[in-house]
PDB file of C-alpha atoms in Angstrom:
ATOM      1  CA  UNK A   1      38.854  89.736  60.894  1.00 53.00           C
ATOM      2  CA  UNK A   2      41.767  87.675  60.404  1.00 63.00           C
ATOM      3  CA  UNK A   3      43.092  89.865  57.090  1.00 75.00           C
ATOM      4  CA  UNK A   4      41.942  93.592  59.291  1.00 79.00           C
ATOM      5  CA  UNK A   5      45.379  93.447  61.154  1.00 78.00           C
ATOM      6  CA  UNK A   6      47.495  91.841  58.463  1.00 79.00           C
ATOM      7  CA  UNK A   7      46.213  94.849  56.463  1.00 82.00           C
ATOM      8  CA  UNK A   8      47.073  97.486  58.987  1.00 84.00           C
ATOM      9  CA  UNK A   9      50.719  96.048  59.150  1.00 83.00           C
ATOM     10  CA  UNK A  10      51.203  96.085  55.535  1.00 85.00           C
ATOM     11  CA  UNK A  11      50.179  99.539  55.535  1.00 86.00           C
ATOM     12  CA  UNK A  12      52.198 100.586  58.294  1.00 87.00           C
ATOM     13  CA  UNK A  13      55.021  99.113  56.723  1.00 87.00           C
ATOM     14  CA  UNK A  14      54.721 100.520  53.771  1.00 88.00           C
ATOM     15  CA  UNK A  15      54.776 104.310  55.225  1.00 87.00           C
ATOM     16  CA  UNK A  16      57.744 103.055  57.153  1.00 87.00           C
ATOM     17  CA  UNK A  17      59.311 102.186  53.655  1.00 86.00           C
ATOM     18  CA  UNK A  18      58.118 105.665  52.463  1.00 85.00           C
ATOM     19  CA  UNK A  19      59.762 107.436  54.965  1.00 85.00           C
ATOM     20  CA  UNK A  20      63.012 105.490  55.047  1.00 86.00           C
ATOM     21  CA  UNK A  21      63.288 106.117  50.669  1.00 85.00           C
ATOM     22  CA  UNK A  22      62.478 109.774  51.786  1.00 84.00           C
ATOM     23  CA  UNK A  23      65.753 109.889  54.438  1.00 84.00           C
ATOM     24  CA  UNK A  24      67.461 107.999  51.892  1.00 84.00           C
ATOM     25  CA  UNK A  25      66.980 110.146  49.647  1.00 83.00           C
ATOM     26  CA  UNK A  26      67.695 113.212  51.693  1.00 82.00           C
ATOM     27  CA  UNK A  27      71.332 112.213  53.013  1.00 85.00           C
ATOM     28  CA  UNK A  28      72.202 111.078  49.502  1.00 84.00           C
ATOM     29  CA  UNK A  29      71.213 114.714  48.448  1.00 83.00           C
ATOM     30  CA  UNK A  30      73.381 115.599  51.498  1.00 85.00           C
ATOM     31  CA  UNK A  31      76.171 114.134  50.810  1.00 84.00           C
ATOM     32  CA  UNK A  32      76.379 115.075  46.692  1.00 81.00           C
ATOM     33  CA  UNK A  33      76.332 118.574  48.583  1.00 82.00           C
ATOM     34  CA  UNK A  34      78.968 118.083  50.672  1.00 85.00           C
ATOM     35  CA  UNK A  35      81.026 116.570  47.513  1.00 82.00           C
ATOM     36  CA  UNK A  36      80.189 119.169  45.625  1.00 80.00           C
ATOM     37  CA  UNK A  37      81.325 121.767  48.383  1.00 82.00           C
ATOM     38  CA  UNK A  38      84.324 120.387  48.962  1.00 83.00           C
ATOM     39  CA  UNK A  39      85.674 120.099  45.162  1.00 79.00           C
ATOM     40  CA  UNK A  40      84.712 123.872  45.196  1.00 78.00           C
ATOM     41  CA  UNK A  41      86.812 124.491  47.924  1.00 81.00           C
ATOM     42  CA  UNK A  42      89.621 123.031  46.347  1.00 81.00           C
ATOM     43  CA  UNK A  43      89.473 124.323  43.334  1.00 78.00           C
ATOM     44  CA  UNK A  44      89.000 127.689  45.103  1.00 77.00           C
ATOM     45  CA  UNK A  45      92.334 126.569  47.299  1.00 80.00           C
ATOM     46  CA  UNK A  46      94.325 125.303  43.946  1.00 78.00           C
ATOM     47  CA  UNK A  47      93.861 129.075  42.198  1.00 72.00           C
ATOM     48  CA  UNK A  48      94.527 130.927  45.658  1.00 72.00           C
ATOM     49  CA  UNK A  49      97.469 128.966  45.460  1.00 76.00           C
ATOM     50  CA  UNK A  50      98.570 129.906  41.958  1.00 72.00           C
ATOM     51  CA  UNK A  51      97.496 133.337  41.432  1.00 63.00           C
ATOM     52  CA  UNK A  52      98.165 134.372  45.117  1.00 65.00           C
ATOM     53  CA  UNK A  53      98.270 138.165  45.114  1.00 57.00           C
ATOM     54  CA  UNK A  54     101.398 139.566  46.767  1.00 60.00           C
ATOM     55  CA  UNK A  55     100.851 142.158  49.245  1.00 57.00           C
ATOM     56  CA  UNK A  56      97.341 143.469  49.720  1.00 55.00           C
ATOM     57  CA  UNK A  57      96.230 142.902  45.737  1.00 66.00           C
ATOM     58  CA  UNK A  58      93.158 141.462  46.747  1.00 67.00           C
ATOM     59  CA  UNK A  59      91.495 142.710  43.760  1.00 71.00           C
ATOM     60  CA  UNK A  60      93.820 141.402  41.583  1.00 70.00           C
ATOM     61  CA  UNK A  61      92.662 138.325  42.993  1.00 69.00           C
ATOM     62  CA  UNK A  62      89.028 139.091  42.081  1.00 72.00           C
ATOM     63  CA  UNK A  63      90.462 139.983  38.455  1.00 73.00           C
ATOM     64  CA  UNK A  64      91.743 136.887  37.834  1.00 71.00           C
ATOM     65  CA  UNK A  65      88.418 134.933  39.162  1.00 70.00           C
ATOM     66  CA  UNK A  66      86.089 137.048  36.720  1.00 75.00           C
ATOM     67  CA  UNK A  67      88.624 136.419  34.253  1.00 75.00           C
ATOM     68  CA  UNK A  68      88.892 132.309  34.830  1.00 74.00           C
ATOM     69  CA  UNK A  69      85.028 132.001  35.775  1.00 77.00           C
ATOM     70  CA  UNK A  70      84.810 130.116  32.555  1.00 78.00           C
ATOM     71  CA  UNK A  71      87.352 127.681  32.986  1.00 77.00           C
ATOM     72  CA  UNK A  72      86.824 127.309  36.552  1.00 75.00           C
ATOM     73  CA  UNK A  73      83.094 126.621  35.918  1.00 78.00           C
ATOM     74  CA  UNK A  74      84.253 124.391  33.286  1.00 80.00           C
ATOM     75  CA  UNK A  75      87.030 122.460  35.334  1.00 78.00           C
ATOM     76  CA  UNK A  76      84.244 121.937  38.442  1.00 79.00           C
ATOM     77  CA  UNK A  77      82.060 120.295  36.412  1.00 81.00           C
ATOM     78  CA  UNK A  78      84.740 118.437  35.410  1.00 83.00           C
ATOM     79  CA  UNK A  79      85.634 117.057  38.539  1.00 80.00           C
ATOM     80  CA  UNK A  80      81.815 116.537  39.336  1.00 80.00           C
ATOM     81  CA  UNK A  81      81.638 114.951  36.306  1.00 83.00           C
ATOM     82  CA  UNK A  82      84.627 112.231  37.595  1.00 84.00           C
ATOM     83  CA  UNK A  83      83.462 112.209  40.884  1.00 81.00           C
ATOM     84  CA  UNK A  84      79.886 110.733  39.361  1.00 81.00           C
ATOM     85  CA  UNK A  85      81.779 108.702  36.735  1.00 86.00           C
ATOM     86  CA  UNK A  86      83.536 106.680  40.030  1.00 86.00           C
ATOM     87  CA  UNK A  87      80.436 106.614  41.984  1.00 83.00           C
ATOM     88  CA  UNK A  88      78.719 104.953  38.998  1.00 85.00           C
ATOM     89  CA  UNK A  89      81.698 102.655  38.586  1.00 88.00           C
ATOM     90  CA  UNK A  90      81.121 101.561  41.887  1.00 88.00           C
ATOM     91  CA  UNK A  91      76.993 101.026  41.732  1.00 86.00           C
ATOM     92  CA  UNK A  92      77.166  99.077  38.696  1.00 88.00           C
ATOM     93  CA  UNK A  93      80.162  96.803  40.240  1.00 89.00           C
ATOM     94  CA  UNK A  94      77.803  96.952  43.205  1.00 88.00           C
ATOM     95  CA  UNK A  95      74.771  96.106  41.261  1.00 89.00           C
ATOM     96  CA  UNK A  96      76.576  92.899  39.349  1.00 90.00           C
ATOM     97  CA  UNK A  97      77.991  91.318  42.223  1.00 89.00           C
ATOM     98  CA  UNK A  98      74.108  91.099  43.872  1.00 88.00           C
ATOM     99  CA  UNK A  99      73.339  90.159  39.986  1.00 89.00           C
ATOM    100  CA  UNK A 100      76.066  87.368  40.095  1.00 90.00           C
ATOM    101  CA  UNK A 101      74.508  85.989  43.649  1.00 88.00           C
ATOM    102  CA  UNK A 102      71.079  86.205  42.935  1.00 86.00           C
ATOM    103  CA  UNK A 103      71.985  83.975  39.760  1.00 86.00           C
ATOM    104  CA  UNK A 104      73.450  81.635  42.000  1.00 86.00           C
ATOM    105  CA  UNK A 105      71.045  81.162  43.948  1.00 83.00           C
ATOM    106  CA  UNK A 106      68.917  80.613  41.703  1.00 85.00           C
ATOM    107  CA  UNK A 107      70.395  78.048  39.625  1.00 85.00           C
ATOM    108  CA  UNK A 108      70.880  76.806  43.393  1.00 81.00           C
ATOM    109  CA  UNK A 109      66.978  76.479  43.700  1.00 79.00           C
ATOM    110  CA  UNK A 110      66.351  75.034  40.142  1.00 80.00           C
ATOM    111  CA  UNK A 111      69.498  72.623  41.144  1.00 80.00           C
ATOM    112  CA  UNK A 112      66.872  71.568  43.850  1.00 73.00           C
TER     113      UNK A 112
END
């Protein structure tokens, strides 16, 4: 009888973990979007800004894009590519410093 509720907590906790990993998840997803959005939107701003048409050449406009789609695609990725490259950096430095304390304190505990 004793184990009955014990269970029921571990099991309620562990859809509690679910759903948190499943938020998580979804702003992470969320906010690669948004990063990915707004790199878009200034590369769209940057070739505006270069090839601005003068007048009402709006067409040239769309000339030039069909004509740089490649290297656009090519220079987005690029910055995506960066963009992951620094949020990496910053996991792994992340991800050593809990290495370094867990070490610690665990040469702490054998210390002990």
């Amino acid at each position: 009888m004793d184990n009955c509720w014990k269970d029921e907590i571990r099991v309620r906790l562990r859809k509690r973990d679910a759903r948190q990993k499943e938020i998580s998840s979804l702003v992470q997803n969320y906010s690669k979007l948004q990063a990915r959005l707004a790199l878009r939107g200034s590369l769209w701003e940057e070739i505006r800004v270069q090839h601005r048409p003068e007048g009402n050449q709006e067409s040239m406009l769309k000339k030039w894009v069909e004509f740089l789609e490649e290297p656009i695609r090519l220079q987005l990725e690029l910055r995506e590519s960066r963009l992951a490259q620094e949020q990496l950096t910053r996991s792994l430095s992340e991800l050593h410093s809990v290495l370094q304390l867990k070490d610690e304190a665990i040469q702490c505990c054998h210390s002990q």
